[in-house]
Short mmCIF file of the C-alpha atoms (twelve columns), coordinates in Angstrom:
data_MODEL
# 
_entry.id   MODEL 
# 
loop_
_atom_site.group_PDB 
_atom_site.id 
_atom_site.type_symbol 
_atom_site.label_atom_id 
_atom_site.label_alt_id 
_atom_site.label_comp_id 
_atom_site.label_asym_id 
_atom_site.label_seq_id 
_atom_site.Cartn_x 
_atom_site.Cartn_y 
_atom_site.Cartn_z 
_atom_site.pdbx_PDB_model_num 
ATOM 1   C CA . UNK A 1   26.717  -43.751 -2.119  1 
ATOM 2   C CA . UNK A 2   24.665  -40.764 -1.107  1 
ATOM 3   C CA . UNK A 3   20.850  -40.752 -0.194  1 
ATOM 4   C CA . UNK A 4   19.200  -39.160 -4.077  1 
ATOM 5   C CA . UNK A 5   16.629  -36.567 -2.944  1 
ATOM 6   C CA . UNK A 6   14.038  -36.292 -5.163  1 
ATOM 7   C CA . UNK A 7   12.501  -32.507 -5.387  1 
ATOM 8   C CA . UNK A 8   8.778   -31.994 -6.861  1 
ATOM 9   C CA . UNK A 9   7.411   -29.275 -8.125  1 
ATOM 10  C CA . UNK A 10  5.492   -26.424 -5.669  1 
ATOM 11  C CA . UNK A 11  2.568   -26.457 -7.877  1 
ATOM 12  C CA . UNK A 12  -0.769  -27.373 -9.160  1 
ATOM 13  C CA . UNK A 13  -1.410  -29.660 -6.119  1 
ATOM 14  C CA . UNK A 14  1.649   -31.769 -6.584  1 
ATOM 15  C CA . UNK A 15  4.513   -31.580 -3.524  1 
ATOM 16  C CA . UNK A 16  4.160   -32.237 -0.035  1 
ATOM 17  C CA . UNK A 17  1.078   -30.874 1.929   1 
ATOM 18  C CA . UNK A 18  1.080   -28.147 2.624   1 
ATOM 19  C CA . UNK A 19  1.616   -26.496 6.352   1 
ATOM 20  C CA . UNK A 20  -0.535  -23.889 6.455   1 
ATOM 21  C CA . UNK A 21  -3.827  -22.676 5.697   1 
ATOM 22  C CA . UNK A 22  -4.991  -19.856 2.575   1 
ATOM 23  C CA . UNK A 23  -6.048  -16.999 4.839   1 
ATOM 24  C CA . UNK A 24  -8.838  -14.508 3.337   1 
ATOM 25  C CA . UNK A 25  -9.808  -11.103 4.392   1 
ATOM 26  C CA . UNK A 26  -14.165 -10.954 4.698   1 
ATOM 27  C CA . UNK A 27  -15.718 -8.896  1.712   1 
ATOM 28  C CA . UNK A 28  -16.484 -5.605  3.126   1 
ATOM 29  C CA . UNK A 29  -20.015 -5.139  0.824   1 
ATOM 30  C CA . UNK A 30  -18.868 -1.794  0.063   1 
ATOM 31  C CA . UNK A 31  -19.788 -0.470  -3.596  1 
ATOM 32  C CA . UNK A 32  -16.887 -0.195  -6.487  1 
ATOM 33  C CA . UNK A 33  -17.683 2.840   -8.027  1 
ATOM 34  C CA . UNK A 34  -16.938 2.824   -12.033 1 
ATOM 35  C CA . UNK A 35  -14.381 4.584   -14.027 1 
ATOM 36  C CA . UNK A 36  -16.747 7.323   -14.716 1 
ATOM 37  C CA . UNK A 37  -17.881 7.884   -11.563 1 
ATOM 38  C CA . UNK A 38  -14.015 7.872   -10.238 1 
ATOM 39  C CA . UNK A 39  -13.233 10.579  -13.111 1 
ATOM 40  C CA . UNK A 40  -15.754 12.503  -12.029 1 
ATOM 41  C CA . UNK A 41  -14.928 12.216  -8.309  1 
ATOM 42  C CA . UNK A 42  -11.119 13.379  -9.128  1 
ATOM 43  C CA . UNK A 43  -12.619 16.353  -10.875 1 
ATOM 44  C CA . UNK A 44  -14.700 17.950  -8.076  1 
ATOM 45  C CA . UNK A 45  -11.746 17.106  -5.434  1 
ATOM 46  C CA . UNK A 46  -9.196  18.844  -7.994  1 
ATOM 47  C CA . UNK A 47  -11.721 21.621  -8.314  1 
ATOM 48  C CA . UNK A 48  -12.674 22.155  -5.211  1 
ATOM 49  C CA . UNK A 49  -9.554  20.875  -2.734  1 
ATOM 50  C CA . UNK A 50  -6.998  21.049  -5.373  1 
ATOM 51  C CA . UNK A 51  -6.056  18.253  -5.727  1 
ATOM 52  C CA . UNK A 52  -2.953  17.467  -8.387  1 
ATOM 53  C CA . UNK A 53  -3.026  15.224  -11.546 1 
ATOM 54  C CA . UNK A 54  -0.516  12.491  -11.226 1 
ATOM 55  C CA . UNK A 55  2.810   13.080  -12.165 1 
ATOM 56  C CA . UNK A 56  4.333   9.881   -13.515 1 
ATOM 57  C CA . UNK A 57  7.635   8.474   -12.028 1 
ATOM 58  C CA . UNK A 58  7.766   5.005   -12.708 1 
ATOM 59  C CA . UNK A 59  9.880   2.786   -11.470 1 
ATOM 60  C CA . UNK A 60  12.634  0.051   -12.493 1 
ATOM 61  C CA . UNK A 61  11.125  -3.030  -13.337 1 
ATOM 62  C CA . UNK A 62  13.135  -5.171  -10.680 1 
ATOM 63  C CA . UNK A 63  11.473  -3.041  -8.316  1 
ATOM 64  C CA . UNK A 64  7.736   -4.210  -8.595  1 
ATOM 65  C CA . UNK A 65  5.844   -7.209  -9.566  1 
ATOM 66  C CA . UNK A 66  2.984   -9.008  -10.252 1 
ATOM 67  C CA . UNK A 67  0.421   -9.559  -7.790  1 
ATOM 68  C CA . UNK A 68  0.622   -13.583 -7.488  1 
ATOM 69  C CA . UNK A 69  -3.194  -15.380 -8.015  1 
ATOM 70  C CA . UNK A 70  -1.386  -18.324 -6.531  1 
ATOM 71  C CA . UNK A 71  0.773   -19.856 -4.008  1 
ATOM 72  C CA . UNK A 72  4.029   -22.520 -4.305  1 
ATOM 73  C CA . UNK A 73  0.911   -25.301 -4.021  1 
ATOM 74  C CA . UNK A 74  -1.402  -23.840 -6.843  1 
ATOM 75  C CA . UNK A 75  -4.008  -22.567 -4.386  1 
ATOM 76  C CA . UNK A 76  -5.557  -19.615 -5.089  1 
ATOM 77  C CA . UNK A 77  -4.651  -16.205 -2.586  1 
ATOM 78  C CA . UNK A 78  -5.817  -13.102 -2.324  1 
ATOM 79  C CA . UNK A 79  -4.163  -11.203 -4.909  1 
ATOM 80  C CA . UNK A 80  -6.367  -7.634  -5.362  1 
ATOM 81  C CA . UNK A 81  -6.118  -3.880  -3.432  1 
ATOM 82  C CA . UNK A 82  -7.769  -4.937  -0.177  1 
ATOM 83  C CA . UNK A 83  -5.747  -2.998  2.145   1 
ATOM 84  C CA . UNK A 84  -3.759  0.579   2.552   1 
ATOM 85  C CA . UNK A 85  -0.584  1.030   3.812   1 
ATOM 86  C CA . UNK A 86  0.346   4.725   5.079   1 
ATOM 87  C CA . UNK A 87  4.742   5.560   4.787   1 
ATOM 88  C CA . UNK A 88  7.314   8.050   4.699   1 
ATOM 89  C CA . UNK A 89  10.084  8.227   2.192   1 
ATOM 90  C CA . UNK A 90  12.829  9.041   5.357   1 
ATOM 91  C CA . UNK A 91  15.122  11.436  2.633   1 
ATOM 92  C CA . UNK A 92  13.669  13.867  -0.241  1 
ATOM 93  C CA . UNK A 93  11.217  12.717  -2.721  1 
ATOM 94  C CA . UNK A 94  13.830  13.159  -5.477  1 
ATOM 95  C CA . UNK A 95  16.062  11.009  -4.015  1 
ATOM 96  C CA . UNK A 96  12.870  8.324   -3.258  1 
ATOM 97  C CA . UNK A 97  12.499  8.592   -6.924  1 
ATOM 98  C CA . UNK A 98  16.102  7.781   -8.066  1 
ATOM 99  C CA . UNK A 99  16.068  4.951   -5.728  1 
ATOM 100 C CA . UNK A 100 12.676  3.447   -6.982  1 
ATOM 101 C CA . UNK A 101 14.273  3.924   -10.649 1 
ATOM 102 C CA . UNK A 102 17.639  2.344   -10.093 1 
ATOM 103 C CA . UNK A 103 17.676  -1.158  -11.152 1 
ATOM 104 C CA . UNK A 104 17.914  -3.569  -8.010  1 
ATOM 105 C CA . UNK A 105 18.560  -7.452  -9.534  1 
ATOM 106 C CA . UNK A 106 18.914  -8.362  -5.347  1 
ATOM 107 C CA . UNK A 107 15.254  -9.436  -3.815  1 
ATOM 108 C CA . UNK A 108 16.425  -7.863  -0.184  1 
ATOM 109 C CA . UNK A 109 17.597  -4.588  -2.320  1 
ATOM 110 C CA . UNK A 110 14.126  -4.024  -4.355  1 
ATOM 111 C CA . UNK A 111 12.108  -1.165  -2.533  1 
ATOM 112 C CA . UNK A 112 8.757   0.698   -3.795  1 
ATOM 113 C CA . UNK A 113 5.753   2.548   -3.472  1 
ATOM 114 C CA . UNK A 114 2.305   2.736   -5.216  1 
ATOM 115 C CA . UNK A 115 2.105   6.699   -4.853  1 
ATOM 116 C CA . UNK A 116 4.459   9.227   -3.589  1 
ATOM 117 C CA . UNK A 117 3.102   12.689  -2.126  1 
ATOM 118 C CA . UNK A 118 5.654   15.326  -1.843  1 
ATOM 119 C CA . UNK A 119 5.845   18.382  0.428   1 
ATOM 120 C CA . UNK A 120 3.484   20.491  -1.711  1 
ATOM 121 C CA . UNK A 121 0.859   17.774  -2.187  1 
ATOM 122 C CA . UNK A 122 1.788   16.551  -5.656  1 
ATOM 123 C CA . UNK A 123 1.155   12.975  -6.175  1 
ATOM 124 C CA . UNK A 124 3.926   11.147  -8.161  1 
ATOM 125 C CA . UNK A 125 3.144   7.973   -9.528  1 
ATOM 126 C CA . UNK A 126 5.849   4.968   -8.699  1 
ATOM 127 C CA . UNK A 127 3.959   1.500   -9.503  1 
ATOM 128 C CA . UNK A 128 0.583   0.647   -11.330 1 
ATOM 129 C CA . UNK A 129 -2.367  -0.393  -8.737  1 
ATOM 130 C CA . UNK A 130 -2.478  -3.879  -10.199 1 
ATOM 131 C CA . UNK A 131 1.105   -3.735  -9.854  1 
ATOM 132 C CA . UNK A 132 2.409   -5.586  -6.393  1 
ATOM 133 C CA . UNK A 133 4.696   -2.891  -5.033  1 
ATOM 134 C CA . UNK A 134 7.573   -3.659  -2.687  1 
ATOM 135 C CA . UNK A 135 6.522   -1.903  -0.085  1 
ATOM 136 C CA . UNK A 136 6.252   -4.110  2.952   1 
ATOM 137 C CA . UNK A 137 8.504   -7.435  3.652   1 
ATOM 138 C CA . UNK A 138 7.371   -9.603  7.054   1 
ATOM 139 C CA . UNK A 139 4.501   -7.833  7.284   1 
ATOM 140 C CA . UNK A 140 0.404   -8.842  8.274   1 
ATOM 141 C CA . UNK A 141 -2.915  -6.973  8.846   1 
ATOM 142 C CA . UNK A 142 -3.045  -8.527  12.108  1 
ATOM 143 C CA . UNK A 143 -2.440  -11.962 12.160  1 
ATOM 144 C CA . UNK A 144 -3.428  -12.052 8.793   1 
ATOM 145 C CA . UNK A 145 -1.056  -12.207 5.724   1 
ATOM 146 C CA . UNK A 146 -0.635  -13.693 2.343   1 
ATOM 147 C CA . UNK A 147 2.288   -16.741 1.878   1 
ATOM 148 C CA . UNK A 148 3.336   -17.439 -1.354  1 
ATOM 149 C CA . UNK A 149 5.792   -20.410 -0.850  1 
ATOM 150 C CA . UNK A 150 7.010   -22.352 1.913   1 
ATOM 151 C CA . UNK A 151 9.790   -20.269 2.980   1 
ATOM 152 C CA . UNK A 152 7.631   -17.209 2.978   1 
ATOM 153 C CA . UNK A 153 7.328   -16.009 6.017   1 
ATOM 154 C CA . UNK A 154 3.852   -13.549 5.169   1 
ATOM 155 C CA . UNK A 155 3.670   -10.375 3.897   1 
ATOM 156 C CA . UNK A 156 0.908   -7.991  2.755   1 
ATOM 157 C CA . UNK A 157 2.015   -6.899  -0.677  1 
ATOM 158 C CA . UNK A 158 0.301   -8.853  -2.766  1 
ATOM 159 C CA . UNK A 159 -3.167  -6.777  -1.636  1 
ATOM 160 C CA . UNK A 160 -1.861  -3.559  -0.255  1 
ATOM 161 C CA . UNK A 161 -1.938  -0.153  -1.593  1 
ATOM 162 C CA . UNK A 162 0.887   1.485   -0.885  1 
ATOM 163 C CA . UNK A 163 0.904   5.144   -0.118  1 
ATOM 164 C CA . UNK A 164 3.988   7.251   1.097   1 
ATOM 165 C CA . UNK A 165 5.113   11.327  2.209   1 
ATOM 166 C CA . UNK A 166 7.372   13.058  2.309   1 
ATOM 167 C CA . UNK A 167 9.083   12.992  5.092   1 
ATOM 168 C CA . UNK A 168 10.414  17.106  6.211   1 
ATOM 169 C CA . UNK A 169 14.267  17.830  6.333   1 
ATOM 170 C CA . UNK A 170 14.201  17.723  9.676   1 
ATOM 171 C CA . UNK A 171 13.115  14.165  9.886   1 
ATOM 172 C CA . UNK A 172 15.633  12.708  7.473   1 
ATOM 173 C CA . UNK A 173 17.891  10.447  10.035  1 
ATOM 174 C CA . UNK A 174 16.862  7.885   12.614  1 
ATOM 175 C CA . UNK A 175 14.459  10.401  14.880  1 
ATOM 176 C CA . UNK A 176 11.464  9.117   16.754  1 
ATOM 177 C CA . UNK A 177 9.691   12.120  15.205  1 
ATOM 178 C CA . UNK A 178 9.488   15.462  13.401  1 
ATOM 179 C CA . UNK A 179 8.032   18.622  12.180  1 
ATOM 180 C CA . UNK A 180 5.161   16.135  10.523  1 
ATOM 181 C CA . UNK A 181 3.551   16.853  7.033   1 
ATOM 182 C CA . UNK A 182 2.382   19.318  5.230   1 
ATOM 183 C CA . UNK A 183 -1.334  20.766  5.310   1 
ATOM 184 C CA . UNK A 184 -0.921  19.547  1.619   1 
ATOM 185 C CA . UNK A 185 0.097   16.162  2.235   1 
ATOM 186 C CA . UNK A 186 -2.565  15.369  4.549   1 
ATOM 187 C CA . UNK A 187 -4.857  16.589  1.979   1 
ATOM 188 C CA . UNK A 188 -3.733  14.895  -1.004  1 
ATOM 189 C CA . UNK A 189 -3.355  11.618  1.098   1 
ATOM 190 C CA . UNK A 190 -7.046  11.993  2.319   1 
ATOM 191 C CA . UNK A 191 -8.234  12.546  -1.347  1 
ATOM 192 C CA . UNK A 192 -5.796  9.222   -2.420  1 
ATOM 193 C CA . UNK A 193 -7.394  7.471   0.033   1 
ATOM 194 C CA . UNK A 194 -10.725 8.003   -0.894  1 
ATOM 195 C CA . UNK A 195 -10.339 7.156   -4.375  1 
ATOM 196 C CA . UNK A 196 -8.525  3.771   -3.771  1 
ATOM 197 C CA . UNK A 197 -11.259 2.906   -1.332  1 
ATOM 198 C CA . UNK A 198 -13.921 3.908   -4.222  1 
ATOM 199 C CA . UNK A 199 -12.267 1.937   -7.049  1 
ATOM 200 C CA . UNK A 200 -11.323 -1.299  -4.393  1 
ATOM 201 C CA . UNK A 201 -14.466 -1.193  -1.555  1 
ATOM 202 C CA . UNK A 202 -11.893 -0.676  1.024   1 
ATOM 203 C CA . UNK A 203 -13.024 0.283   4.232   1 
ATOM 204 C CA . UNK A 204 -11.791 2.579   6.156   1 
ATOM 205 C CA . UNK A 205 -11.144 0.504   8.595   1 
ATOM 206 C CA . UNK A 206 -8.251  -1.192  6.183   1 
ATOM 207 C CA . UNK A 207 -6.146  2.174   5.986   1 
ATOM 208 C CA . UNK A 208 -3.186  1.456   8.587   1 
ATOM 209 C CA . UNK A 209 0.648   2.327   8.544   1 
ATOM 210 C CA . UNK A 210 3.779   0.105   7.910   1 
ATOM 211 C CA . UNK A 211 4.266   0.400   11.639  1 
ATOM 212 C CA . UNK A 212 1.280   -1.298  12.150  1 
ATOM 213 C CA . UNK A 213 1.930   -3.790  9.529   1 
ATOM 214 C CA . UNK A 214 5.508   -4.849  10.238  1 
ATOM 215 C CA . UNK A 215 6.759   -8.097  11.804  1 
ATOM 216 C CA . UNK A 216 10.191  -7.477  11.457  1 
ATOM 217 C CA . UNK A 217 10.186  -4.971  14.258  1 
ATOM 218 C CA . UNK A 218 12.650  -2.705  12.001  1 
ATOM 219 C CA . UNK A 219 9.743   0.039   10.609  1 
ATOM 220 C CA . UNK A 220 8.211   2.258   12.363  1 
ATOM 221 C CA . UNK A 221 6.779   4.963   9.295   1 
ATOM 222 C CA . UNK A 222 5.098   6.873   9.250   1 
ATOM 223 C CA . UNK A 223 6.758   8.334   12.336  1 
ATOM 224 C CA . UNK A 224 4.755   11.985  13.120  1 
ATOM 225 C CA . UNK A 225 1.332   10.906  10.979  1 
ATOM 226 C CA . UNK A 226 -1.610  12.208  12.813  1 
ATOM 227 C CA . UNK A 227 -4.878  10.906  12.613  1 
ATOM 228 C CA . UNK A 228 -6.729  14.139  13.975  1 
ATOM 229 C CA . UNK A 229 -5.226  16.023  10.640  1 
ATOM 230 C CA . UNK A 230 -6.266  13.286  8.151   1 
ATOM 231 C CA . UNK A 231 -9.438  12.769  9.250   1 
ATOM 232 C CA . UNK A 232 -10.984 15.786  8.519   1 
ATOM 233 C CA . UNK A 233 -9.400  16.124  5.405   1 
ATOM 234 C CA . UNK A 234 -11.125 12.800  4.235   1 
ATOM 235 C CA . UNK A 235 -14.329 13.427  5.897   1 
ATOM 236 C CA . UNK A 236 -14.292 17.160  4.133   1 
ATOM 237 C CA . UNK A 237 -13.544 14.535  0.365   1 
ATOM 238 C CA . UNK A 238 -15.716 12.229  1.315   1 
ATOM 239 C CA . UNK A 239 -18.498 14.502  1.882   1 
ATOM 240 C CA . UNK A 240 -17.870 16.513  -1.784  1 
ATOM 241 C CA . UNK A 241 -18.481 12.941  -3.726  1 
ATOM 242 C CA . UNK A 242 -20.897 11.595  -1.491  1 
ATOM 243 C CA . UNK A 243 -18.783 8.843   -0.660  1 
ATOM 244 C CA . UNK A 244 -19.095 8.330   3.350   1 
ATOM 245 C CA . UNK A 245 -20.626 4.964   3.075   1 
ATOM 246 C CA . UNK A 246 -16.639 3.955   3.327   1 
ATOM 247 C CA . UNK A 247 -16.071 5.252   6.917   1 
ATOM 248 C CA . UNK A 248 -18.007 2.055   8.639   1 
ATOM 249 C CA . UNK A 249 -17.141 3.472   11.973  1 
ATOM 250 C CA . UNK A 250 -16.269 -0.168  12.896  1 
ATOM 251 C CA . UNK A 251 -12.795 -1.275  13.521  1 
ATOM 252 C CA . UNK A 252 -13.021 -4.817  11.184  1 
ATOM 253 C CA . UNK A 253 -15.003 -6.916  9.615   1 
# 
C-alpha cells in the first residue's frame, strides 16, 4: 500500500514552519495628508499645470486583486501603497486598455496597472489604489519583497503603486529605446506621483521602475524614462502644494 500524506492547512499558525522570515519596509515618518487637503492639492496642480481629471477605464476583475493582510502561515505582511513602480504600456494606450479589460481566468495571463498616462497627459484609471494590481511578478525593492505562500517566489504587488506611459509609435517592438515621452507625460506622472506620495507618506526615495524591480530578468520598462525631465516637473508640483518634505534627498531608509 502507498505511504497516505497528510496535507494541513497554510494558515492561522497551523502547517509546517515556516522557511522564511516576514520582511517590512521602515516607516518613512512622512505626513498623510487628508482627503481635503489632497482635493485641494489636485485643484491648484489642474489649475495651474493642467493637470487632467481621471478618466475611468477599469479593468476585468481577473485582472486585479486584493491586497493580501496575510501570508499561507497567517502572519501578517505588508499589504498598503508603500512603494511606486514607473512602466510603459509597449503598444497604444487603447490597446493597453482592451487588454486590461479582457477577462484573463490564467494567473500567468492576468496583467494591470494602477494608472495609465497617455501621450497627451490624460490619466486613465485601470485598478483602485487599495486594489493589488498585477503589475509586477518576481519582483523586490531590493532584496526586499512580500511572499504570500510557500511557492511564492516574492513580488512587490501587494504594496506597489503602479504607474505606466505611453510608450511612442516608434517604441512599440522589442527596441532598447525610443523617441521617450511626452512633455505631458512627464508632467502628469510628476503630479501622480506627488499625490500618491501625499495620500501614502511615500518617499521619494520609493519611486523606482519595473526594471529596477524585476527578478525575472525579462522587463526592462520603462525603457527611455529620464530622470532629468521628471524631476523638475515634480519639484515645480511639489513646490505649488507645499509638499517638498517628500523629496528626503536620501536614497533609503
Amino acid at each position: 500500500m502507498a505511504p497516505i500524506t497528510l496535507l494541513l492547512p497554510l494558515a492561522s499558525g497551523c502547517g509546517p514552519k515556516p522557511g522564511w522570515p516576514v520582511q517590512e519596509l521602515p516607516e518613512a515618518g512622512l505626513p498623510r495628508l487628508t482627503e481635503a487637503e489632497l482635493a485641494d492639492c489636485e485643484t491648484r496642480l489642474r489649475a495651474e499645470l493642467g493637470l487632467t481629471k481621471e478618466l475611468p477605464r477599469p479593468a476585468d476583475p481577473t485582472n486585479f486583486g486584493e491586497r493580501q493582510p496575510e501570508d499561507g502561515f497567517g502572519r501578517p505582511v505588508p499589504h498598503q501603497p508603500a512603494l511606486i513602480v514607473l512602466h510603459e504600456t509597449v503598444v497604444s494606450a487603447p490597446a493597453t486598455v482592451r487588454l486590461f479589460q479582457t477577462p484573463h481566468p490564467k494567473d500567468d495571463d492576468q496583467v494591470s496597472y494602477h494608472l495609465l498616462i497617455d501621450r497627451a497627459g490624460q490619466r486613465l484609471r485601470i485598478v483602485p489604489d487599495d486594489q493589488r494590481a498585477y503589475g509586477a511578478g518576481m519582483s523586490a525593492f531590493g532584496d526586499w519583497t512580500v511572499r504570500i505562500r510557500p511557492t511564492s517566489l516574492g513580488s512587490i504587488n501587494n504594496v506597489a503603486l503602479h504607474l505606466s506611459l505611453e510608450t511612442p509609435a516608434d517604441g512599440r517592438g522589442d527596441q532598447d529605446a525610443h523617441s521617450g515621452y511626452t512633455p505631458a507625460q512627464y508632467g502628469a506622472a510628476a503630479a501622480q506621483v506627488l499625490l500618491w506620495q501625499a495620500r501614502h507618506g511615500i518617499p521619494l526615495s520609493r519611486l523606482t521602475t519595473h526594471a529596477a524591480t524585476d527578478r525575472s530578468h525579462s522587463r526592462y520598462d520603462p525603457r527611455s524614462f529620464r530622470w532629468e525631465r521628471f524631476l523638475p516637473a515634480y519639484r515645480q508640483a511639489a513646490t505649488l502644494c507645499n509638499l517638498r518634505a517628500y523629496d528626503t534627498g536620501r536614497a533609503t531608509y
